CSV table of C-alpha atoms and ligand atoms in Angstrom, one decimal:
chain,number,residue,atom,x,y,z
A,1,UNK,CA,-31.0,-37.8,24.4
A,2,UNK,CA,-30.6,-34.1,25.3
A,3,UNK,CA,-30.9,-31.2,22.8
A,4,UNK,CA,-29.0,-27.6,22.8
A,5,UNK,CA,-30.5,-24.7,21.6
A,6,UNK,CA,-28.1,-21.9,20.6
A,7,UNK,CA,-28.7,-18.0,20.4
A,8,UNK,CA,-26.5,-15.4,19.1
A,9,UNK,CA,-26.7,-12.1,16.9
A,10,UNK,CA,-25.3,-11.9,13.7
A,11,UNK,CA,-21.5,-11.4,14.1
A,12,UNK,CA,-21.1,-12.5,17.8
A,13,UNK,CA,-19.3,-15.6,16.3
A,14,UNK,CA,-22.2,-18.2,16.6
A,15,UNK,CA,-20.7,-20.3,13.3
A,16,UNK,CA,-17.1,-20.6,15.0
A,17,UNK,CA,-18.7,-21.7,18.6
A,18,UNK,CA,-21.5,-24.1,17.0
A,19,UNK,CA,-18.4,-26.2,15.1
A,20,UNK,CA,-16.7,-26.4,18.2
A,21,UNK,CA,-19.6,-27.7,20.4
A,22,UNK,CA,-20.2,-29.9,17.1
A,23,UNK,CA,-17.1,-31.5,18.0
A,24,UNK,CA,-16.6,-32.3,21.4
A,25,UNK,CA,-20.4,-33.2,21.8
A,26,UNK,CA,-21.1,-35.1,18.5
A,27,UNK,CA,-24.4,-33.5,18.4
A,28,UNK,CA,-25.4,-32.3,14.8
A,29,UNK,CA,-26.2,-28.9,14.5
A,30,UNK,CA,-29.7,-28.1,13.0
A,31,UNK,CA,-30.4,-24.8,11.3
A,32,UNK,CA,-34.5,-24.7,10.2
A,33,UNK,CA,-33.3,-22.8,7.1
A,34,UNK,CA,-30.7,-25.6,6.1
A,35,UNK,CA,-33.9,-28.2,6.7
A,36,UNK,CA,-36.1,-25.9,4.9
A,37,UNK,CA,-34.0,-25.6,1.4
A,38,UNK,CA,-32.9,-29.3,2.0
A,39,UNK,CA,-36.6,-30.7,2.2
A,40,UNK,CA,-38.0,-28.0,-0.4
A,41,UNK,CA,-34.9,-29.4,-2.8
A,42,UNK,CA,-35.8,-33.1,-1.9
A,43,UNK,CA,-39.3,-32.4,-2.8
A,44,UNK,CA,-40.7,-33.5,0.5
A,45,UNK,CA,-44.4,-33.2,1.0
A,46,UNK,CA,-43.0,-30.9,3.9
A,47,UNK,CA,-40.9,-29.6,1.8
A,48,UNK,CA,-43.2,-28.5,-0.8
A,49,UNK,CA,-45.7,-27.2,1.3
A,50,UNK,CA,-42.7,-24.7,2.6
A,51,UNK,CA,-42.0,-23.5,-0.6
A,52,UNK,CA,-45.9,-22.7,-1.3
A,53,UNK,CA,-45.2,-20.2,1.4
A,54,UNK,CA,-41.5,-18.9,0.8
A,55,UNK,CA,-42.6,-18.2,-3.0
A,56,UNK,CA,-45.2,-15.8,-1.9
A,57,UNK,CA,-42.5,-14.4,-0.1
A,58,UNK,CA,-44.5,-15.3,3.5
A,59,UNK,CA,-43.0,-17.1,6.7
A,60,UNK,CA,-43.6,-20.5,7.2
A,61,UNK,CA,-45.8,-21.5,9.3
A,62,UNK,CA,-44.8,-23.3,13.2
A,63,UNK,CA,-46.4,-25.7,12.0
A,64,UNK,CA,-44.0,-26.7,9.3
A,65,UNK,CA,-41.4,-25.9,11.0
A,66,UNK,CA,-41.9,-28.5,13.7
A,67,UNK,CA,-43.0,-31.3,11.2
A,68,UNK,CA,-39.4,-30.4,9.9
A,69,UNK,CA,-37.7,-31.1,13.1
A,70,UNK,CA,-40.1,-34.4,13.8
A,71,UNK,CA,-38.7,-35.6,11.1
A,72,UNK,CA,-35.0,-34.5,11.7
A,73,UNK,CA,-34.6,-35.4,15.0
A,74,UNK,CA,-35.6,-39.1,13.9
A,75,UNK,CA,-32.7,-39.3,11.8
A,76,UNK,CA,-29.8,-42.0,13.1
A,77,UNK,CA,-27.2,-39.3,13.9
A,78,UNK,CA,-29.5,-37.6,16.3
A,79,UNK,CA,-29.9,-40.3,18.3
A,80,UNK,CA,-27.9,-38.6,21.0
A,81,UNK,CA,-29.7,-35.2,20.5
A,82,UNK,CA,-29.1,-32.1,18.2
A,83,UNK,CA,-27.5,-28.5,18.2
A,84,UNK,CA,-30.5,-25.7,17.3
A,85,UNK,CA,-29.4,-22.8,16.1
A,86,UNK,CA,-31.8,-20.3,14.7
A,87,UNK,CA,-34.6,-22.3,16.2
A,88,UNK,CA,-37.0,-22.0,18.3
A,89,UNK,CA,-38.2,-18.2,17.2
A,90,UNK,CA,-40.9,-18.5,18.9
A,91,UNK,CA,-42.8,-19.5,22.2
A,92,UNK,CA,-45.1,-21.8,20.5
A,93,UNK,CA,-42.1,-23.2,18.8
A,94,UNK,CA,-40.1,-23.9,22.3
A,95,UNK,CA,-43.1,-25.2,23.7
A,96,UNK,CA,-43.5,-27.6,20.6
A,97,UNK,CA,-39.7,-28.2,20.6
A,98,UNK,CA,-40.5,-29.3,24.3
A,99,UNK,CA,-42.4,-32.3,23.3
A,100,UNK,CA,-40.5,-33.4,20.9
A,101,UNK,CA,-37.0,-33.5,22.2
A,102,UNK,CA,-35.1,-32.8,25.8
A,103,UNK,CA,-33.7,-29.3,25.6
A,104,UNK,CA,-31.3,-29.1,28.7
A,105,UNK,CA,-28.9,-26.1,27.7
A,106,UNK,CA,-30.2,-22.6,26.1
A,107,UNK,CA,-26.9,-21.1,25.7
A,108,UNK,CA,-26.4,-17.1,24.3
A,109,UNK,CA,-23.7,-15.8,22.7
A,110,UNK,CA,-24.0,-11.9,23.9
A,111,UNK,CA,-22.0,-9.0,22.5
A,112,UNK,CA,-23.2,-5.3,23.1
A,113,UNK,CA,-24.6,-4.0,19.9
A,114,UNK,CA,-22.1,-1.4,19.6
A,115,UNK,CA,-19.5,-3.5,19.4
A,116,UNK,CA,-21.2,-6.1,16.8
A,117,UNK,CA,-21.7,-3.2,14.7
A,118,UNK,CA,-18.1,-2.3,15.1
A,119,UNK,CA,-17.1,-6.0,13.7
A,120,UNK,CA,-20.0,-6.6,10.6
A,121,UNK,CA,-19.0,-2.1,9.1
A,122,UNK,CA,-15.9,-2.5,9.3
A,123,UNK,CA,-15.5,-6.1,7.7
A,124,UNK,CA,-14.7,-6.9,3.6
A,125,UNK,CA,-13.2,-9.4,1.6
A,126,UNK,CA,-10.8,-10.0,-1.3
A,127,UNK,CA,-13.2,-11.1,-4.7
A,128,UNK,CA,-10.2,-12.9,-5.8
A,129,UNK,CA,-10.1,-15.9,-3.3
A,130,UNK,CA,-12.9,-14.8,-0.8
A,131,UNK,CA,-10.2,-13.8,2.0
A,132,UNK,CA,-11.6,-11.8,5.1
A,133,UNK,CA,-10.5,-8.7,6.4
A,134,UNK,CA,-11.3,-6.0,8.5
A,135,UNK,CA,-10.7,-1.9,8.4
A,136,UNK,CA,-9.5,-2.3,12.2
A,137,UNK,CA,-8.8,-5.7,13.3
A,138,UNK,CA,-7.3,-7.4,10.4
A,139,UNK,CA,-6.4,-4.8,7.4
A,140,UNK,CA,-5.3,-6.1,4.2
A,141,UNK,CA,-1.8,-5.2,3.5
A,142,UNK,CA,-0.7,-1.9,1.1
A,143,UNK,CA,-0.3,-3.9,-1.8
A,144,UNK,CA,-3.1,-6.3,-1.3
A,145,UNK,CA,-4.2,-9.8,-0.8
A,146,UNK,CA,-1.9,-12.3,-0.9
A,147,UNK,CA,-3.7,-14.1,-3.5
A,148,UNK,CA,-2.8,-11.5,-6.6
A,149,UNK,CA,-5.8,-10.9,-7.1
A,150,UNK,CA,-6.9,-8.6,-4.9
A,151,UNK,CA,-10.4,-6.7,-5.5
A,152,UNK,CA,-12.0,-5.2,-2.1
A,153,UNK,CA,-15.6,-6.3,-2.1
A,154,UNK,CA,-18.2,-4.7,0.6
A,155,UNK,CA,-21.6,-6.2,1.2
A,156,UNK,CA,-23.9,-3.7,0.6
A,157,UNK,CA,-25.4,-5.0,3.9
A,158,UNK,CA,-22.6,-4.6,6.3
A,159,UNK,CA,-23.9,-0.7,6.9
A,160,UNK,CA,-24.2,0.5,10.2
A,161,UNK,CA,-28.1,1.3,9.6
A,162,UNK,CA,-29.0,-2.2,8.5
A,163,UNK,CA,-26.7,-3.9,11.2
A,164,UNK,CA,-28.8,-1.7,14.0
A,165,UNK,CA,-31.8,-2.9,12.2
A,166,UNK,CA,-31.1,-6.7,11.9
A,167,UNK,CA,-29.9,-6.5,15.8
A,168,UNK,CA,-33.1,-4.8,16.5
A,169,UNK,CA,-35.1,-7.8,15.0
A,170,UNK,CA,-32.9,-10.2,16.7
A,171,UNK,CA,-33.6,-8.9,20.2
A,172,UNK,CA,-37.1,-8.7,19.8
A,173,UNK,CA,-37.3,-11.6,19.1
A,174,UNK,CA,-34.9,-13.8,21.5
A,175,UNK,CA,-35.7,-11.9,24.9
A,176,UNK,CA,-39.2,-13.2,24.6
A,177,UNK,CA,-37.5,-16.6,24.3
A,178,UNK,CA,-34.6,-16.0,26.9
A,179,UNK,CA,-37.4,-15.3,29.5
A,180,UNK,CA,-39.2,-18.4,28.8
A,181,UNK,CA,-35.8,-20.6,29.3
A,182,UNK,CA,-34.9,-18.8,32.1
A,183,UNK,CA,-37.9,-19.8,34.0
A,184,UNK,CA,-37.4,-23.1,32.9
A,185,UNK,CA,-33.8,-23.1,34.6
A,186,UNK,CA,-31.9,-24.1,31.6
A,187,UNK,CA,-31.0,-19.9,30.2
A,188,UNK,CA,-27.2,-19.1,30.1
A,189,UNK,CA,-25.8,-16.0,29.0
A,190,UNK,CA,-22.2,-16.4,28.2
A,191,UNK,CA,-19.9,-13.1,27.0
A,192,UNK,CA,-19.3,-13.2,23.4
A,193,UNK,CA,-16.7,-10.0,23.7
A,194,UNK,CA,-13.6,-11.8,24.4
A,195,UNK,CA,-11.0,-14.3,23.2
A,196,UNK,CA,-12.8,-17.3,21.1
A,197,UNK,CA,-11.1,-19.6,22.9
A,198,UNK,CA,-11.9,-18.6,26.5
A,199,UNK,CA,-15.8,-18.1,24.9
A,200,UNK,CA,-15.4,-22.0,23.9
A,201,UNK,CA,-13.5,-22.6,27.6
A,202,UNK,CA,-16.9,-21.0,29.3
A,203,UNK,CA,-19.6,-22.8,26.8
A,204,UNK,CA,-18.2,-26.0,27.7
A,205,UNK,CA,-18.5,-25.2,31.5
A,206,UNK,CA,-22.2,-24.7,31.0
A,207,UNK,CA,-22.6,-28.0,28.8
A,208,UNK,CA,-20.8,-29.7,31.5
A,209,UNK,CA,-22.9,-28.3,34.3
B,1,ZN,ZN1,-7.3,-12.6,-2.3
């Protein structure tokens, strides 16, 4: 059993590199906020301990956390080891995840800021049938989406202040953990500013490594 943990800002294209390593690898991927709204909807003893905290609007504890993943990585289809992603946040929670299972890639999807911020300001979608677009790399035609029922829709989110912001919080909070894998030997940076596919061709030469 060997476990991957995988790092990556918001739009550096995480979701699209996760499904393909879910593919060729089997592994399940793991998301502690999935595991938290699955176990808090199951009613779990976990599970309503976590929701105790997220009501009062404060984090859930490590401790929780890790009981989450105990109990996840337990599960039949992990047998062979899972995908993190958005876990570990924390030292504590790496050195926990250490115990529990073999981590033997920390891979990160890296895109300079500027151009992440470039991808989430200029992005919207049609409110009709959810279609993406973008103001520079993928513009919705003159007379709109294809659907017929085009209506532009911009999260009020996707601003360049709150990007900087979230990307701020990201960093602070992964170099801590990118040093700590690094010592450990297992740390790979791979360039998240190219073509998907030749991201996907340079992920799988780390996993295979
Ligand atoms: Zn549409």
């Amino acid at each position: 059993m060997s476990s991957i943990v995988l790092f990556g800002p918001p739009g550096a294209g995480k979701g699209t590199q996760a499904e393909r390593i879910m593919e060729a690898t089997g592994l399940p991927q793991v998301s502690t906020g999935d595991m938290l709204r699955a176990a808090v909807k199951a009613g779990t003893e976990t599970g309503l301990t976590a929701k105790g905290y997220m009501e009062s609007g404060q984090l859930v504890p490590d401790g929780v956390i890790i009981d989450l993943i105990k109990d996840r990585i337990l599960e039949p289809d992990a047998k062979n080891g899972v995908m993190f992603d958005g876990f570990p946040r924390t030292i504590p929670q790496a050195e926990a995840l250490a115990e529990i299972t073999p981590v033997t890639h920390v891979i990160a999807i890296e895109v300079p800021d500027e151009r992440i911020v470039e991808r989430i300001c200029g992005r919207y979608s049609c409110a009709g049938c959810g279609s993406v677009y973008h103001d520079t790399f993928n513009p919705v035609n003159a007379d709109g989406c294809s659907c017929g029922q085009w209506e532009e829709k911009r999260r009020a989110d996707d601003n360049e202040e709150t990007v900087h912001s979230r990307l701020g919080a990201y960093h602070e909070q992964t170099s801590p953990l990118a040093d700590w894998y690094r010592s450990k030997g297992i740390f790979h940076s791979v360039n998240g500013d190219r073509a998907i596919d030749t991201i996907t061709a340079d992920i799988f030469v780390v996993l295979n490594s």
